[in-house]
Coordinates of N, CA, C and O in Angstrom, one line a residue:
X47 N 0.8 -1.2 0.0 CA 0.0 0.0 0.0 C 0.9 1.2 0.0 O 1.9 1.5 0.7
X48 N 0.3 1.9 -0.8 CA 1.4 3.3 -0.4 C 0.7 4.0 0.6 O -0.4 3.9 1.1
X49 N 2.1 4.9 0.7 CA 1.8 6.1 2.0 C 0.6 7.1 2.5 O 0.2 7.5 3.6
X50 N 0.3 7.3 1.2 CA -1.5 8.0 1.3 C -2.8 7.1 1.5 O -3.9 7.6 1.6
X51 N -2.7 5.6 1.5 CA -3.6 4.8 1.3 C -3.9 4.9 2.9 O -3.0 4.9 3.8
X52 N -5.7 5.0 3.3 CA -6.5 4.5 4.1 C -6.8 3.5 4.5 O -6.8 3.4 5.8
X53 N -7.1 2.5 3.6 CA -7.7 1.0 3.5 C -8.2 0.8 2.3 O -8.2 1.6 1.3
X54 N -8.9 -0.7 2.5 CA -8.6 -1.4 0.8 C -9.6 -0.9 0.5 O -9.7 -1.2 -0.7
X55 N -10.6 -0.3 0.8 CA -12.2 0.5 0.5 C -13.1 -0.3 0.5 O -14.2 0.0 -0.1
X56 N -12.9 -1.3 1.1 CA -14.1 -2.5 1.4 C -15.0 -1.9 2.7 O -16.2 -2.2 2.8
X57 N -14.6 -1.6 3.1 CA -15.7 -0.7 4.4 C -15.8 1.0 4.0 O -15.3 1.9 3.3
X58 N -16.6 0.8 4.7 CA -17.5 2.2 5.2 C -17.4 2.5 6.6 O -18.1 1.7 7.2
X59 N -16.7 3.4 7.5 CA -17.1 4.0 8.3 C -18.2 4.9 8.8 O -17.7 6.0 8.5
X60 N -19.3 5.0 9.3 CA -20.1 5.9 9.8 C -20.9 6.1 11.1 O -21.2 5.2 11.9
X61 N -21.3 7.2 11.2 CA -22.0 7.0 12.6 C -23.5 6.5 12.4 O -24.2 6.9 11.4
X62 N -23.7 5.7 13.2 CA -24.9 5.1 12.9 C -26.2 6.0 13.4 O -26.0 6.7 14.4
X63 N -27.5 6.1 12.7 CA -28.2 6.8 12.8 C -29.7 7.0 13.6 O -30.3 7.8 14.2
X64 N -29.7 5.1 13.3 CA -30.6 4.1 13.7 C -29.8 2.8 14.5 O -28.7 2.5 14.1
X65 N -30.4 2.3 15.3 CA -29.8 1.0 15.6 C -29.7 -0.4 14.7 O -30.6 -0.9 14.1
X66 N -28.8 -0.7 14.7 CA -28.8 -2.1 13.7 C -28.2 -3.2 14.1 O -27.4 -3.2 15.0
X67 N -28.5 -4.5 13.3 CA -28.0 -5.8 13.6 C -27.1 -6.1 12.7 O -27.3 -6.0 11.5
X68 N -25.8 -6.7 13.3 CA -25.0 -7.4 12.4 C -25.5 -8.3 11.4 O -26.2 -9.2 11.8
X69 N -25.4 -8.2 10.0 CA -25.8 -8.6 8.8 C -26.8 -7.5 8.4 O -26.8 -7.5 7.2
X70 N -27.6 -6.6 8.9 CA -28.3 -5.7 8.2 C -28.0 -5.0 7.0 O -26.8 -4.7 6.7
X71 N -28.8 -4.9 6.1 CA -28.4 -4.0 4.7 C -28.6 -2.3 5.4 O -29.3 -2.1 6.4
X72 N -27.8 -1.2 4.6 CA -27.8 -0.1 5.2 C -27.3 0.7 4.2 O -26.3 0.2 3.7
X73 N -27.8 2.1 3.6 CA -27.5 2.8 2.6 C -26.9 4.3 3.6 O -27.2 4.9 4.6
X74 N -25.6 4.3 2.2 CA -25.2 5.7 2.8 C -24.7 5.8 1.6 O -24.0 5.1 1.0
X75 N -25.5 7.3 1.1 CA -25.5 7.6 0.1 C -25.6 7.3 -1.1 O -26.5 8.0 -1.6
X76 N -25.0 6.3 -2.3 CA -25.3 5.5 -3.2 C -25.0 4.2 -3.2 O -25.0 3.3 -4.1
X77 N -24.6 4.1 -1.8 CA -23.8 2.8 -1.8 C -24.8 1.7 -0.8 O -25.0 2.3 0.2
X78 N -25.3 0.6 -0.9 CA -25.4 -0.5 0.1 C -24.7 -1.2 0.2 O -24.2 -1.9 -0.7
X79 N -24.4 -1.3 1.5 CA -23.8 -2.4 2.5 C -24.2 -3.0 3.5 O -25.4 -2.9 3.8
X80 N -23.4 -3.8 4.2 CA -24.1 -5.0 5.0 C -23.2 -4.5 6.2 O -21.9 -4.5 6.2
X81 N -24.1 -4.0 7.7 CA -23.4 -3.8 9.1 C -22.9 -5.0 9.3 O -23.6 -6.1 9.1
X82 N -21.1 -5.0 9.9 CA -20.4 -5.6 10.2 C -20.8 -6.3 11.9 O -20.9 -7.4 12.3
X83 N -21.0 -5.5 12.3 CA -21.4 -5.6 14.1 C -23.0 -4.8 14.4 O -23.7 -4.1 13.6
X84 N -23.2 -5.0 15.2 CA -24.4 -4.9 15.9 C -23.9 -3.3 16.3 O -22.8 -2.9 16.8
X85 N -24.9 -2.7 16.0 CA -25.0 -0.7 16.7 C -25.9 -0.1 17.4 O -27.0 -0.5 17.2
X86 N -25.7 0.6 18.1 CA -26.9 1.5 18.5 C -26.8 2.7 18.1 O -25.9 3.1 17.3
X87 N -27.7 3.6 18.7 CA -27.5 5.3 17.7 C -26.3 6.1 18.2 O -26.1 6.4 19.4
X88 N -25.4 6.5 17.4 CA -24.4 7.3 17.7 C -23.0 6.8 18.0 O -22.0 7.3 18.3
X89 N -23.3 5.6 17.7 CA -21.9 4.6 17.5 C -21.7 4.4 16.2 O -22.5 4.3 15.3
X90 N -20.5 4.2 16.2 CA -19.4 4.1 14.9 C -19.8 3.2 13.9 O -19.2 2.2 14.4
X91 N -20.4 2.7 12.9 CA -20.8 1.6 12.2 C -19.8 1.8 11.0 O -19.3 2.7 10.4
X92 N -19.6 0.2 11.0 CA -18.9 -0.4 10.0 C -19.6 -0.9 8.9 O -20.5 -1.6 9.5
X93 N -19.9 -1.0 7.6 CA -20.5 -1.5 6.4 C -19.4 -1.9 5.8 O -18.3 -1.3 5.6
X94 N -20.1 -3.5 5.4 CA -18.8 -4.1 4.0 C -19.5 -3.9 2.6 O -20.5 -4.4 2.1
X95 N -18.7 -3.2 2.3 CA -19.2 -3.0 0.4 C -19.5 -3.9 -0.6 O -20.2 -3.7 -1.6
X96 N -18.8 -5.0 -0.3 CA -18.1 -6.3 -1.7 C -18.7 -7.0 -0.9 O -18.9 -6.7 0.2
X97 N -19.3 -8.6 -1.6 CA -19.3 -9.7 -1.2 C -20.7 -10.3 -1.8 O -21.4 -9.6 -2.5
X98 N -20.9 -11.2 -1.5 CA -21.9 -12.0 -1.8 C -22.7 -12.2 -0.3 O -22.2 -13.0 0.5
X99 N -23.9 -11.6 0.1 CA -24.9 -11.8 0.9 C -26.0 -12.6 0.6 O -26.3 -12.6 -0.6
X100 N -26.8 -13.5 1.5 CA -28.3 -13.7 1.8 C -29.2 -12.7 2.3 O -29.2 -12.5 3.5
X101 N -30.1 -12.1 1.6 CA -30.8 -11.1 1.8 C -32.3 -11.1 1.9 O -32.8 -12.2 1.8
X102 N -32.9 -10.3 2.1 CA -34.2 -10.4 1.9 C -34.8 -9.9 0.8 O -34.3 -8.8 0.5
X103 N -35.9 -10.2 0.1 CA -36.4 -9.8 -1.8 C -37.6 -10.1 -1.6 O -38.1 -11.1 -1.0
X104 N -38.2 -8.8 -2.1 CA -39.9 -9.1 -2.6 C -40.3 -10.4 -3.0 O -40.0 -10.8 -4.1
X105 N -41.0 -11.2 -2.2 CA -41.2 -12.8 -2.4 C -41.8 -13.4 -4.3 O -41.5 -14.5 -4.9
X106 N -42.5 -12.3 -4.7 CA -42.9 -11.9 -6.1 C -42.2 -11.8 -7.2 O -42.5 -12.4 -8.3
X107 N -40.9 -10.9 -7.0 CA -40.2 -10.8 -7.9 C -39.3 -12.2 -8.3 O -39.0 -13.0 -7.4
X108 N -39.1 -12.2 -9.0 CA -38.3 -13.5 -10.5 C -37.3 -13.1 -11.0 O -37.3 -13.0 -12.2
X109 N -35.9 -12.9 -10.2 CA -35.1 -12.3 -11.1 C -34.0 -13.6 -12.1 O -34.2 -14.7 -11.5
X110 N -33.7 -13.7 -12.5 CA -32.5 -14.2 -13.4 C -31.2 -13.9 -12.7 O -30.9 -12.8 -12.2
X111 N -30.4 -15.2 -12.7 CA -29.0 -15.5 -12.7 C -28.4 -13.9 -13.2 O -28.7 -13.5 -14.3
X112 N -27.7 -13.3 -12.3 CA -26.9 -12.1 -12.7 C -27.8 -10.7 -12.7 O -27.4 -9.6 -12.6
X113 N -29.2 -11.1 -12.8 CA -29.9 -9.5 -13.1 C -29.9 -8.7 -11.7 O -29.9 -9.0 -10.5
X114 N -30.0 -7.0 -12.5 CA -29.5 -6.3 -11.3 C -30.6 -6.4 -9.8 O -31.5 -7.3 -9.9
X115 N -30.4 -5.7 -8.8 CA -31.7 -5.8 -7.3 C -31.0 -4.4 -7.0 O -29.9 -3.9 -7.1
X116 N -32.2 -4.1 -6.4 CA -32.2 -2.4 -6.1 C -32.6 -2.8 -4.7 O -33.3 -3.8 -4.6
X117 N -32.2 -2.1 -3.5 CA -32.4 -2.3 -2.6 C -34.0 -0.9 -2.1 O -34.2 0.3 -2.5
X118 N -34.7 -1.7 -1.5 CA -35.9 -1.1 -0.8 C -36.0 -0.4 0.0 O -37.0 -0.6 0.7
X119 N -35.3 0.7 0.6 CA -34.8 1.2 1.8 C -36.3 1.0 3.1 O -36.4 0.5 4.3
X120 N -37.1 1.7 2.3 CA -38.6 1.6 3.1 C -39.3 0.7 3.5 O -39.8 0.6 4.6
X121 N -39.5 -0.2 2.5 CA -39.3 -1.8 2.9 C -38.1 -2.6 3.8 O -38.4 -3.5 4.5
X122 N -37.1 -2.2 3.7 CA -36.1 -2.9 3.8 C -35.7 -4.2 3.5 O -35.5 -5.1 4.3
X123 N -35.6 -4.4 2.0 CA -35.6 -5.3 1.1 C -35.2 -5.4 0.3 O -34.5 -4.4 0.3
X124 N -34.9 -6.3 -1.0 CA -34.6 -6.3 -2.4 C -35.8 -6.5 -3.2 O -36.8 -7.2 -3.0
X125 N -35.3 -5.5 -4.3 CA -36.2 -5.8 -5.7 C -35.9 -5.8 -6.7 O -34.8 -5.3 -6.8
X126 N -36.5 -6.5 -7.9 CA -36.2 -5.7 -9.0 C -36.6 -4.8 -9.5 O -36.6 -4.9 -10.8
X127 N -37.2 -3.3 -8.9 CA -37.9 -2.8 -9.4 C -36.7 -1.7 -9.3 O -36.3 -1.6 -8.1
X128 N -36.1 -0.7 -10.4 CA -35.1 0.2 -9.8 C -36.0 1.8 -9.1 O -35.7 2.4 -8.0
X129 N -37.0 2.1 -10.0 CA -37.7 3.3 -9.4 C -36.4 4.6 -8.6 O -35.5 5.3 -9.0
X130 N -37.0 4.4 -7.4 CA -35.4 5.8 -6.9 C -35.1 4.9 -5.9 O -34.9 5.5 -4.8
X131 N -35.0 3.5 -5.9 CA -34.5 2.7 -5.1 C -32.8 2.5 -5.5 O -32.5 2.5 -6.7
X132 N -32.2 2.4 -4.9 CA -30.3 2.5 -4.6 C -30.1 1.1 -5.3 O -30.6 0.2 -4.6
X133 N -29.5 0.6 -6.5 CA -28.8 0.0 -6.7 C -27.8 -0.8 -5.6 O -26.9 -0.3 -5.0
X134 N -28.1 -2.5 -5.6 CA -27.4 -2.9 -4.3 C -26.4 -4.2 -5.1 O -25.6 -4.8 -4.4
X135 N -26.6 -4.5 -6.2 CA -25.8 -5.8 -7.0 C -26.9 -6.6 -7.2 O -28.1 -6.4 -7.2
X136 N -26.2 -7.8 -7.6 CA -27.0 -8.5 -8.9 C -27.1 -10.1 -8.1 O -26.5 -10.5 -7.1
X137 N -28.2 -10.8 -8.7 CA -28.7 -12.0 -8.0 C -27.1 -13.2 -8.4 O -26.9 -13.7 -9.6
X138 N -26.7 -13.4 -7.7 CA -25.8 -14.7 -7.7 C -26.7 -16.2 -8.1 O -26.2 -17.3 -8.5
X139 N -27.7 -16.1 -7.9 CA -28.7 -17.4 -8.6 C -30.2 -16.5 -8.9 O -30.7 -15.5 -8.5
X140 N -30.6 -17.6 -9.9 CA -32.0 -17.1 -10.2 C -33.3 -17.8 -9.0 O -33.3 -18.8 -8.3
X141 N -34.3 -16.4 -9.2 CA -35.2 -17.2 -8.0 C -36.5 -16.9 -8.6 O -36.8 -16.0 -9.3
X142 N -37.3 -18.0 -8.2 CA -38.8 -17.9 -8.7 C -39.9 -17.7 -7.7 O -39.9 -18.3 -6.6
X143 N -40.6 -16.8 -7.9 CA -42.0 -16.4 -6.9 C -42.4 -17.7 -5.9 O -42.7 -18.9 -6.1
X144 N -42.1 -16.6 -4.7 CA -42.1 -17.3 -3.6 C -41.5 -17.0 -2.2 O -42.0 -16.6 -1.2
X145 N -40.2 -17.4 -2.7 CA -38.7 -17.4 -1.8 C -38.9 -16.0 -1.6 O -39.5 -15.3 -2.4
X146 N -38.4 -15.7 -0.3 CA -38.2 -14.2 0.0 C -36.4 -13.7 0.6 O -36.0 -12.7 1.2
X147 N -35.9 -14.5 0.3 CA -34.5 -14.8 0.0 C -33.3 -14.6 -1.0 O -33.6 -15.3 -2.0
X148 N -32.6 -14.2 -1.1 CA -32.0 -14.6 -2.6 C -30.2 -14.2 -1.9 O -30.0 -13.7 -0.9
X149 N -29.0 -14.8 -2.9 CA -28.0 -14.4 -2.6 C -27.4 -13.3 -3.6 O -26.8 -13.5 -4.6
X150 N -27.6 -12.2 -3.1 CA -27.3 -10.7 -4.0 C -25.2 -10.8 -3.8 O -24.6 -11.1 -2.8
X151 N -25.0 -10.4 -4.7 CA -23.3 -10.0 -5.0 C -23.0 -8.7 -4.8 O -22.3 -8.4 -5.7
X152 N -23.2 -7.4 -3.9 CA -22.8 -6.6 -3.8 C -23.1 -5.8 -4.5 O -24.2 -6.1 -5.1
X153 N -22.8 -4.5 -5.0 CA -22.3 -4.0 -6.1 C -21.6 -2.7 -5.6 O -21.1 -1.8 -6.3
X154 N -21.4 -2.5 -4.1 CA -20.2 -2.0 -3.7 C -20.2 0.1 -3.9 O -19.4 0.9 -3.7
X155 N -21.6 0.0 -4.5 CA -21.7 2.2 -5.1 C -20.9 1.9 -6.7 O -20.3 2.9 -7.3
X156 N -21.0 0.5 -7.2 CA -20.4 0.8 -8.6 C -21.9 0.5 -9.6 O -22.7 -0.4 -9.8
X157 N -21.7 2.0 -10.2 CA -23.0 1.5 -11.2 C -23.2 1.4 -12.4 O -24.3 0.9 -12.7

């Protein structure tokens, strides 16, 4: 790493706003991530950017192997519906109506 480097940019530092559980999905600014540790309000929250998660998805929606999922902030969920919902990565398997599950890939604020 060189001398000006911070870290590998896999996290997010912030203060948390709301309380949360480790594995939660959590938007800060264009980016969704997954809280590392468990928070309460006004403590330091960690989000990981990258990875492949188990999430929660509109039980309805059908996405396809690779297609993108926009996260539901209000819901607190996945969809496929993009609307002004935040881009969160792409289904790692396809899922058929039903399941309210799916394993999303990240997409880290890359769009």
């Amino acid at each position: 790493m060189s001398k000006n480097a911070v870290n590998d940019g896999l996290t997010i530092e912030f203060v948390a706003g709301t309380a949360r559980s480790a594995g939660d999905p959590e938007v800060v600014g264009e980016i969704v991530g997954i809280h590392e540790r468990t928070v309460a309000v006004g403590e330091v929250a960690v989000l990981t950017r990258r990875g492949r998660f188990t999430m929660v998805i509109l039980g309805t929606d059908t996405p396809a192997q690779g297609a993108k999922l926009y996260y539901d902030n209000g819901n607190r969920r996945l969809t496929t519906t993009a609307s002004t919902h935040k881009l969160a990565g792409w289904a790692a398997l396809a899922k058929a109506s039903g399941p309210t599950t799916i394993e999303c890939i990240l997409a880290g604020g890359m769009q």
